[in-house]
Tab-separated table of C-alpha atoms and ligand atoms in Angstrom:
chain	number	residue	atom	x	y	z
C	27	MET	CA	35.925	-0.363	-2.180
C	28	ALA	CA	34.561	-3.845	-1.804
C	29	PHE	CA	31.391	-4.117	0.639
C	30	LEU	CA	31.046	-7.195	2.450
C	31	GLU	CA	27.942	-8.613	0.948
C	32	ARG	CA	24.878	-8.694	3.340
C	33	VAL	CA	20.998	-9.215	3.263
C	34	PHE	CA	18.773	-6.780	5.047
C	35	SER	CA	14.846	-6.850	4.502
C	36	GLY	CA	11.600	-5.727	6.809
C	37	VAL	CA	8.462	-6.634	6.954
C	38	GLN	CA	5.624	-4.336	8.900
C	39	PRO	CA	3.850	-5.958	11.788
C	40	THR	CA	0.484	-4.489	10.451
C	41	GLY	CA	-1.897	-8.003	10.526
C	42	ASN	CA	-3.044	-10.224	7.941
C	43	LEU	CA	0.471	-11.374	6.641
C	44	HIS	CA	-0.682	-12.671	3.185
C	45	LEU	CA	0.359	-14.609	0.191
C	46	GLY	CA	1.987	-12.000	-1.503
C	47	ASN	CA	4.060	-11.071	1.511
C	48	TYR	CA	5.208	-14.608	1.487
C	49	LEU	CA	5.886	-15.063	-2.427
C	50	GLY	CA	7.015	-11.377	-3.019
C	51	ALA	CA	9.296	-11.336	0.244
C	52	ILE	CA	9.560	-14.267	3.100
C	53	LYS	CA	9.957	-17.125	0.630
C	54	ARG	CA	12.780	-15.333	-0.656
C	55	PHE	CA	14.283	-14.352	2.454
C	56	VAL	CA	14.733	-18.015	3.091
C	57	GLU	CA	16.388	-18.845	-0.274
C	58	LEU	CA	18.783	-16.517	0.330
C	59	GLN	CA	20.082	-17.924	3.745
C	60	ASP	CA	22.631	-20.221	2.223
C	61	ARG	CA	24.302	-17.226	-0.030
C	62	TYR	CA	24.075	-14.357	2.188
C	63	ASP	CA	24.518	-13.350	5.853
C	64	CYS	CA	20.754	-12.366	6.453
C	65	ILE	CA	19.089	-9.573	8.501
C	66	TYR	CA	15.325	-9.725	8.505
C	67	CYS	CA	13.626	-6.941	10.782
C	68	VAL	CA	10.085	-6.811	11.728
C	69	VAL	CA	9.589	-2.910	11.348
C	70	ASP	CA	7.646	-1.843	14.112
C	71	LEU	CA	8.866	1.879	13.417
C	72	HIS	CA	7.300	1.838	10.174
C	73	ALA	CA	4.045	0.549	11.568
C	74	ILE	CA	3.396	3.555	13.423
C	75	THR	CA	3.486	5.964	10.935
C	76	VAL	CA	-0.197	4.999	10.591
C	77	TRP	CA	-2.272	4.552	13.974
C	78	GLN	CA	-1.700	1.112	15.488
C	79	ASP	CA	-3.316	-0.260	18.727
C	80	PRO	CA	-0.937	-0.498	21.731
C	81	ALA	CA	-3.255	-3.440	22.621
C	82	GLU	CA	-2.726	-5.525	19.154
C	83	LEU	CA	0.792	-4.256	18.263
C	84	PRO	CA	2.708	-6.673	20.371
C	85	HIS	CA	1.013	-9.981	18.678
C	86	ALA	CA	1.328	-8.286	15.218
C	87	ILE	CA	5.197	-8.228	15.885
C	88	ARG	CA	5.359	-11.622	17.235
C	89	GLU	CA	3.423	-12.719	14.349
C	90	VAL	CA	5.588	-11.660	11.437
C	91	ALA	CA	8.624	-13.026	13.652
C	92	ALA	CA	6.568	-16.424	13.842
C	93	ALA	CA	5.939	-16.403	10.130
C	94	PHE	CA	9.815	-15.838	9.315
C	95	ILE	CA	10.781	-18.836	11.550
C	96	ALA	CA	7.547	-21.100	10.321
C	97	CYS	CA	8.738	-20.019	6.655
C	98	GLY	CA	12.445	-21.526	7.499
C	99	ILE	CA	14.704	-18.590	8.336
C	100	ASP	CA	17.028	-19.714	10.799
C	101	PRO	CA	17.257	-17.196	13.809
C	102	LYS	CA	20.352	-18.650	15.104
C	103	ARG	CA	22.561	-18.703	11.827
C	104	HIS	CA	21.026	-14.959	10.745
C	105	ILE	CA	19.611	-12.341	12.353
C	106	VAL	CA	15.857	-11.745	13.404
C	107	PHE	CA	14.613	-8.743	15.215
C	108	ASN	CA	12.212	-5.958	15.819
C	109	GLN	CA	13.574	-2.280	14.868
C	110	SER	CA	12.412	-0.213	17.812
C	111	GLN	CA	15.084	-2.400	20.021
C	112	VAL	CA	17.816	-0.899	17.948
C	113	ALA	CA	17.975	2.727	18.442
C	114	GLU	CA	20.201	3.364	15.442
C	115	HIS	CA	17.878	2.906	13.078
C	116	ALA	CA	15.890	6.333	14.283
C	117	GLU	CA	19.426	7.859	14.771
C	118	LEU	CA	20.909	7.140	11.466
C	119	ALA	CA	17.139	7.912	9.775
C	120	TRP	CA	17.742	11.573	11.442
C	121	VAL	CA	20.977	12.034	9.557
C	122	PHE	CA	19.415	10.693	6.314
C	123	ASN	CA	16.564	13.267	6.642
C	124	CYS	CA	19.045	15.817	6.389
C	125	VAL	CA	20.998	14.344	3.242
C	126	ALA	CA	17.330	13.640	1.253
C	127	ARG	CA	15.761	16.634	-0.422
C	128	LEU	CA	12.252	17.413	-0.279
C	129	GLY	CA	11.773	17.093	-3.883
C	130	TRP	CA	13.221	13.400	-3.731
C	131	LEU	CA	10.237	12.290	-1.294
C	132	ASN	CA	7.862	14.313	-3.095
C	133	ARG	CA	7.871	11.914	-5.915
C	134	MET	CA	7.270	8.650	-3.768
C	135	THR	CA	4.253	7.043	-5.360
C	136	GLN	CA	3.490	5.056	-1.584
C	137	PHE	CA	2.815	8.104	-0.143
C	138	LYS	CA	0.381	9.410	-1.822
C	139	GLU	CA	-1.456	6.133	-2.128
C	140	LYS	CA	-1.337	5.981	1.522
C	141	ALA	CA	-2.172	9.466	2.817
C	142	GLY	CA	-5.044	9.654	-0.009
C	143	LYS	CA	-6.977	12.728	-0.648
C	144	ASP	CA	-6.370	14.116	2.883
C	145	ARG	CA	-2.589	14.414	2.600
C	146	GLU	CA	-2.616	17.298	5.239
C	147	ASN	CA	-3.381	15.117	7.895
C	148	ALA	CA	-1.041	12.339	7.198
C	149	SER	CA	1.873	11.435	9.702
C	150	VAL	CA	5.117	13.351	9.314
C	151	GLY	CA	6.347	9.679	10.088
C	152	LEU	CA	4.279	8.375	6.876
C	153	TYR	CA	6.211	11.253	4.461
C	154	ALA	CA	9.848	10.513	5.987
C	155	TYR	CA	9.287	6.482	5.949
C	156	PRO	CA	11.597	6.195	2.953
C	157	THR	CA	14.368	8.030	4.806
C	158	LEU	CA	14.120	5.479	7.904
C	159	MET	CA	13.941	2.517	5.299
C	160	ALA	CA	17.348	3.629	3.688
C	161	ALA	CA	18.406	3.845	7.555
C	162	ASP	CA	17.392	0.477	8.244
C	163	ILE	CA	19.399	-0.898	5.157
C	164	LEU	CA	22.574	1.214	5.350
C	165	VAL	CA	22.863	1.112	9.212
C	166	TYR	CA	24.262	-2.639	8.399
C	167	ARG	CA	25.736	-1.614	5.303
C	168	ALA	CA	23.284	-4.104	3.624
C	169	THR	CA	24.246	-4.664	0.078
C	170	HIS	CA	21.380	-6.952	-1.093
C	171	VAL	CA	17.613	-6.176	-0.064
C	172	PRO	CA	14.872	-8.782	-1.404
C	173	VAL	CA	11.373	-7.339	-1.633
C	174	GLY	CA	8.274	-7.083	-3.878
C	175	GLU	CA	7.952	-5.089	-6.711
C	176	ASP	CA	6.168	-2.311	-4.661
C	177	GLN	CA	9.239	-1.158	-2.485
C	178	LYS	CA	11.513	-0.073	-6.065
C	179	GLN	CA	11.008	3.388	-5.654
C	180	HIS	CA	11.816	2.999	-2.168
C	181	LEU	CA	15.152	1.317	-2.816
C	182	GLU	CA	16.096	3.619	-5.621
C	183	LEU	CA	15.533	6.436	-2.869
C	184	ALA	CA	18.125	4.370	-0.499
C	185	ARG	CA	20.616	4.115	-3.210
C	186	ASP	CA	20.423	8.030	-3.850
C	187	ILE	CA	20.788	8.810	0.060
C	188	ALA	CA	23.729	6.371	0.012
C	189	GLN	CA	25.368	8.033	-2.731
C	190	LYS	CA	24.684	11.720	-1.452
C	191	PHE	CA	26.081	11.090	1.665
C	192	ASN	CA	29.173	9.511	0.319
C	193	ASN	CA	29.318	12.848	-1.848
C	194	ASP	CA	28.412	15.283	0.686
C	195	PHE	CA	31.037	14.004	2.895
C	196	GLY	CA	33.493	12.542	0.533
C	197	ARG	CA	36.149	14.295	1.506
C	198	SER	CA	35.772	13.548	5.363
C	199	ILE	CA	35.185	9.750	4.516
C	200	ARG	CA	38.746	9.855	2.801
C	201	GLU	CA	40.302	12.279	5.331
C	202	ARG	CA	38.979	9.756	8.295
C	203	GLY	CA	40.569	6.721	6.702
C	204	TYR	CA	37.149	5.102	5.732
C	205	GLY	CA	37.829	4.627	2.193
C	206	GLU	CA	36.378	6.166	-0.907
C	207	ALA	CA	32.579	5.559	-0.080
C	208	PHE	CA	31.186	5.112	3.232
C	209	PHE	CA	28.051	3.366	2.043
C	210	PRO	CA	27.319	0.535	-0.549
C	211	LEU	CA	24.532	1.384	-3.002
C	212	PRO	CA	21.969	-1.352	-1.852
C	213	GLU	CA	20.982	-3.503	-4.783
C	214	PRO	CA	16.860	-4.550	-5.108
C	215	LEU	CA	16.257	-8.237	-5.335
C	216	ILE	CA	13.039	-8.118	-7.289
C	217	THR	CA	12.688	-11.637	-8.887
C	218	GLY	CA	10.406	-14.669	-9.583
C	219	GLU	CA	7.068	-15.114	-10.974
C	220	ALA	CA	5.421	-13.188	-8.420
C	221	THR	CA	6.952	-10.130	-7.260
C	222	ARG	CA	3.394	-8.350	-7.510
C	223	VAL	CA	0.594	-10.600	-6.337
C	224	MET	CA	-2.650	-8.879	-7.383
C	225	SER	CA	-5.803	-9.380	-5.609
C	226	LEU	CA	-8.299	-12.499	-5.891
C	227	ARG	CA	-11.404	-9.998	-6.409
C	228	ASP	CA	-9.432	-7.854	-8.888
C	229	GLY	CA	-6.417	-8.297	-11.334
C	230	ASN	CA	-5.632	-4.871	-11.128
C	231	ALA	CA	-5.343	-4.291	-7.970
C	232	LYS	CA	-2.283	-5.417	-5.387
C	233	MET	CA	-2.837	-8.200	-2.911
C	234	SER	CA	-3.189	-5.913	0.365
C	235	LYS	CA	-3.172	-6.245	4.435
C	236	SER	CA	-5.547	-3.146	4.247
C	237	ASP	CA	-8.149	-4.738	1.329
C	238	ALA	CA	-11.740	-4.599	3.233
C	239	SER	CA	-12.448	-7.912	1.638
C	240	ASP	CA	-10.848	-10.845	3.235
C	241	TYR	CA	-11.560	-12.703	-0.037
C	242	SER	CA	-9.068	-10.706	-1.769
C	243	ARG	CA	-6.209	-12.375	0.074
C	244	ILE	CA	-4.954	-15.697	1.111
C	245	ASN	CA	-3.460	-14.954	4.698
C	246	LEU	CA	-0.847	-17.036	5.983
C	247	THR	CA	-2.757	-18.255	8.897
C	248	ASP	CA	-5.955	-19.376	6.971
C	249	ASP	CA	-6.886	-22.689	7.287
C	250	ALA	CA	-7.550	-25.281	4.284
C	251	ASP	CA	-11.086	-24.537	4.078
C	252	SER	CA	-10.573	-20.865	3.839
C	253	ILE	CA	-7.933	-21.245	1.283
C	254	ALA	CA	-10.403	-23.476	-0.969
C	255	GLN	CA	-13.226	-20.963	-0.863
C	256	LYS	CA	-11.016	-18.169	-1.387
C	257	ILE	CA	-9.613	-19.892	-4.756
C	258	ARG	CA	-12.627	-20.881	-5.778
C	259	ARG	CA	-14.199	-17.415	-5.703
C	260	ALA	CA	-11.333	-15.755	-7.152
C	261	LYS	CA	-12.375	-13.562	-10.054
C	262	THR	CA	-11.511	-14.985	-13.426
C	263	ASP	CA	-12.659	-14.663	-17.262
C	264	PRO	CA	-14.806	-16.983	-19.153
C	265	GLU	CA	-11.741	-18.356	-21.526
C	266	PRO	CA	-10.029	-21.661	-20.827
C	267	LEU	CA	-6.200	-20.826	-19.774
C	268	PRO	CA	-3.933	-20.212	-22.742
C	269	SER	CA	-1.057	-22.336	-23.343
C	270	GLU	CA	1.554	-20.038	-23.893
C	271	GLU	CA	2.683	-17.011	-21.507
C	272	LYS	CA	1.767	-14.313	-24.480
C	273	GLY	CA	-2.065	-15.519	-23.927
C	274	LEU	CA	-1.973	-13.757	-20.570
C	275	GLU	CA	-1.620	-10.377	-21.549
C	276	ARG	CA	-4.753	-8.307	-20.895
C	277	ARG	CA	-6.102	-11.511	-18.745
C	278	PRO	CA	-4.827	-9.952	-15.192
C	279	GLU	CA	-7.131	-12.408	-13.080
C	280	ALA	CA	-5.498	-15.411	-15.291
C	281	ASP	CA	-1.939	-13.982	-15.527
C	282	ASN	CA	-2.150	-13.590	-11.381
C	283	LEU	CA	-3.367	-17.184	-10.912
C	284	VAL	CA	-1.060	-18.504	-13.104
C	285	GLY	CA	1.818	-16.422	-11.327
C	286	ILE	CA	0.872	-17.783	-8.054
C	287	TYR	CA	0.719	-21.239	-9.086
C	288	ALA	CA	4.318	-20.949	-10.408
C	289	ALA	CA	5.801	-19.199	-7.706
C	290	LEU	CA	4.297	-21.890	-5.322
C	291	ALA	CA	5.504	-24.933	-7.102
C	292	GLY	CA	8.948	-23.467	-7.768
C	293	THR	CA	8.574	-23.225	-11.423
C	294	THR	CA	7.836	-20.576	-14.282
C	295	ARG	CA	4.663	-19.313	-15.899
C	296	ALA	CA	5.561	-21.052	-19.085
C	297	ALA	CA	5.709	-24.463	-17.381
C	298	VAL	CA	2.269	-24.023	-15.819
C	299	LEU	CA	1.000	-23.270	-19.254
C	300	GLY	CA	2.475	-26.254	-20.761
C	301	GLU	CA	0.671	-28.642	-18.271
C	302	PHE	CA	-2.731	-26.563	-17.804
C	303	GLY	CA	-2.990	-24.760	-21.273
C	304	ASN	CA	-6.711	-25.197	-22.431
C	305	ALA	CA	-7.499	-26.392	-19.116
C	306	GLN	CA	-10.816	-24.839	-17.688
C	307	PHE	CA	-10.632	-22.708	-15.131
C	308	SER	CA	-12.620	-25.330	-12.592
C	309	THR	CA	-9.727	-27.740	-13.255
C	310	PHE	CA	-6.976	-25.245	-12.812
C	311	LYS	CA	-8.368	-23.707	-9.666
C	312	SER	CA	-8.623	-27.240	-7.768
C	313	ALA	CA	-5.108	-28.153	-8.662
C	314	LEU	CA	-4.123	-24.278	-7.360
C	315	THR	CA	-5.997	-24.930	-4.200
C	316	ASP	CA	-4.292	-28.359	-3.356
C	317	LEU	CA	-0.681	-26.775	-4.267
C	318	ALA	CA	-1.681	-24.002	-2.087
C	319	VAL	CA	-2.961	-25.862	1.095
C	320	ALA	CA	0.162	-28.227	0.999
C	321	LYS	CA	2.480	-25.763	0.958
C	322	LEU	CA	0.873	-22.712	3.301
C	323	GLY	CA	-0.724	-25.268	5.456
C	324	PRO	CA	2.303	-26.332	7.570
C	325	ILE	CA	3.236	-22.384	7.769
C	326	GLY	CA	-0.041	-21.338	9.179
C	327	ALA	CA	0.002	-24.450	11.680
C	328	GLU	CA	3.694	-23.763	12.521
C	329	MET	CA	2.774	-20.153	12.882
C	330	GLN	CA	-0.347	-20.629	14.987
C	331	ARG	CA	2.383	-22.907	17.387
C	332	LEU	CA	4.988	-20.370	17.948
C	333	VAL	CA	2.592	-17.456	18.542
C	334	ARG	CA	1.395	-19.635	21.345
C	335	ASP	CA	4.790	-19.152	23.072
C	336	PRO	CA	5.243	-15.560	23.166
C	337	VAL	CA	8.197	-15.745	25.967
C	338	ALA	CA	9.954	-17.580	23.476
C	339	ILE	CA	9.551	-15.493	20.307
C	340	ASP	CA	10.523	-12.461	22.656
C	341	ALA	CA	13.549	-14.625	23.422
C	342	VAL	CA	14.293	-14.928	19.679
C	343	LEU	CA	13.851	-11.338	19.188
C	344	ALA	CA	16.058	-10.066	21.981
C	345	ASP	CA	18.881	-12.140	20.873
C	346	GLY	CA	18.607	-10.652	17.489
C	347	ALA	CA	18.495	-7.398	18.242
C	348	ALA	CA	21.602	-7.544	20.434
C	349	ARG	CA	23.518	-8.949	17.656
C	350	ALA	CA	22.034	-6.305	15.313
C	351	GLN	CA	22.777	-3.715	17.638
C	352	LYS	CA	26.353	-4.388	17.703
C	353	LEU	CA	26.751	-4.269	14.063
C	354	ALA	CA	24.628	-0.716	14.095
C	355	ALA	CA	26.553	0.940	16.455
C	356	GLU	CA	29.809	0.548	14.636
C	357	THR	CA	28.452	2.100	11.746
C	358	MET	CA	26.842	4.981	13.875
C	359	LYS	CA	30.040	5.352	15.544
C	360	ALA	CA	31.681	5.923	12.079
C	361	VAL	CA	28.691	8.344	10.706
C	362	LYS	CA	28.931	10.340	13.723
C	363	ASP	CA	32.848	10.740	13.018
C	364	ILE	CA	32.269	11.276	9.466
C	365	VAL	CA	29.416	14.089	10.120
C	366	GLY	CA	31.927	15.974	12.549
C	367	PHE	CA	29.950	15.252	15.960
C	368	VAL	CA	31.896	15.315	18.726
C	369	ARG	CA	31.707	12.557	21.062
C	370	SER	CA	33.531	11.271	24.336
S	30	LIG	P1	4.383	-4.930	4.174
S	30	LIG	O1	3.680	-5.726	4.475
S	30	LIG	O2	4.300	-3.653	3.562
S	30	LIG	O3	5.847	-4.724	5.040
S	30	LIG	O4	5.213	-5.842	3.092
S	30	LIG	C1	6.477	-6.917	3.351
S	30	LIG	C2	7.109	-7.224	2.045
S	30	LIG	O5	6.091	-7.989	1.003
S	30	LIG	C3	7.656	-6.329	0.822
S	30	LIG	O6	9.133	-6.572	0.760
S	30	LIG	C4	6.601	-6.144	-0.171
S	30	LIG	O7	7.086	-5.843	-1.333
S	30	LIG	C5	5.848	-7.459	-0.325
S	30	LIG	N1	4.738	-7.574	-0.799
S	30	LIG	C6	3.618	-6.803	-0.278
S	30	LIG	N2	2.426	-7.186	-0.570
S	30	LIG	C7	2.739	-7.725	-1.705
S	30	LIG	C8	2.265	-8.404	-3.164
S	30	LIG	N3	0.968	-7.857	-3.256
S	30	LIG	N4	2.976	-8.820	-4.293
S	30	LIG	C9	4.245	-9.191	-3.840
S	30	LIG	N5	4.820	-8.613	-2.540
S	30	LIG	C10	4.344	-7.955	-1.735
S	31	LIG	N1	8.666	-0.392	3.636
S	31	LIG	C1	8.955	-1.883	3.276
S	31	LIG	C2	7.454	-2.376	3.331
S	31	LIG	O1	6.427	-1.360	3.135
S	31	LIG	C3	9.228	-2.542	4.850
S	31	LIG	C4	10.515	-2.040	5.008
S	31	LIG	C5	10.974	-1.232	6.091
S	31	LIG	C6	11.605	-2.633	4.661
S	31	LIG	N2	12.298	-1.160	5.738
S	31	LIG	C7	12.802	-2.108	5.044
S	31	LIG	C8	11.885	-3.578	3.501
S	31	LIG	C9	14.116	-2.033	4.754
S	31	LIG	C10	13.157	-3.723	3.009
S	31	LIG	C11	14.283	-3.261	3.223
S	31	LIG	O2	7.107	-3.500	2.649
């Protein structure tokens, strides 16, 4: 059965939105708008898998919504909302908890990283996080999911869940007239020059919201001075830039900065090296600063402007949630029918 093409993706409202979130995810969300119907979600249910201060969470939610809009997502043509307003996500996640196997979740590397050594003390939600993520996507029967490289394994799990549901309930799906397969197998869209942006302080660590050092990342709300300072202080090696991509091998910091430049400029590493091959880092860093300030400055300013009007952002989220809920309710109705629940 052919499925209607639809994009879904989510970003957690956990503060410190950074250049990795922008290049790996949000910038690409924007690019997909002309080709697909898109649903972009502030995944607040995912955020609380680790402790979030209720005094700060509302601002963090509005800030992600503001980032979506400031980067160019059109919430009228597409759907922007926060996950907790559509109860069907959690409802489908429960069904998926009963489809996914413990062995599958045990393999998730992100859980191991986030839980750290004290695994016994991690929340059950953190462990079950990937089944909720599968539900986010599949409650809209979305076919394409733009994400950064770090989400690849979760997307594979979502495909496994969709497939197992389709198989386990295959007979019911066919008998009740839902076709051969009920859920599509969602495809990850992990493309471009910056699917894994690294820390500015360590080319072997991912740029992350939770890094203790603010110098490790460029935040979307950083002003021009902070951007310049962070790039100036970014770790490099003593060699000038190579003139070909092969020369970036085993030079993680150089590779990262060139990748960031390429993604911001909308070009390739090869083209950037064509221009800056043999240049010293000081020259390249100053060009990168100009580019980053030109691209991120207006986004940061627009985000600041939008968050000053929480009532307007909440109205966007409420409108998006109402439209999302209609779609999600249709799927849940069919899922209940397929599973065999009695409903009035
Ligand atoms: P999160 O902040 O974990 O909700 O991530 C939101 C989106 O940003 C996901 O699609 C991630 O894969 C992506 N992302 C997060 N960190 C990075 C990074 N350092 N490089 C590229 N993409 C990233
Ligand atoms: N797990 C994703 C992250 O941390 C966020 C997310 C939740 C998501 N649900 C999703 C991404 C559904 C894509 C699709 O980055």
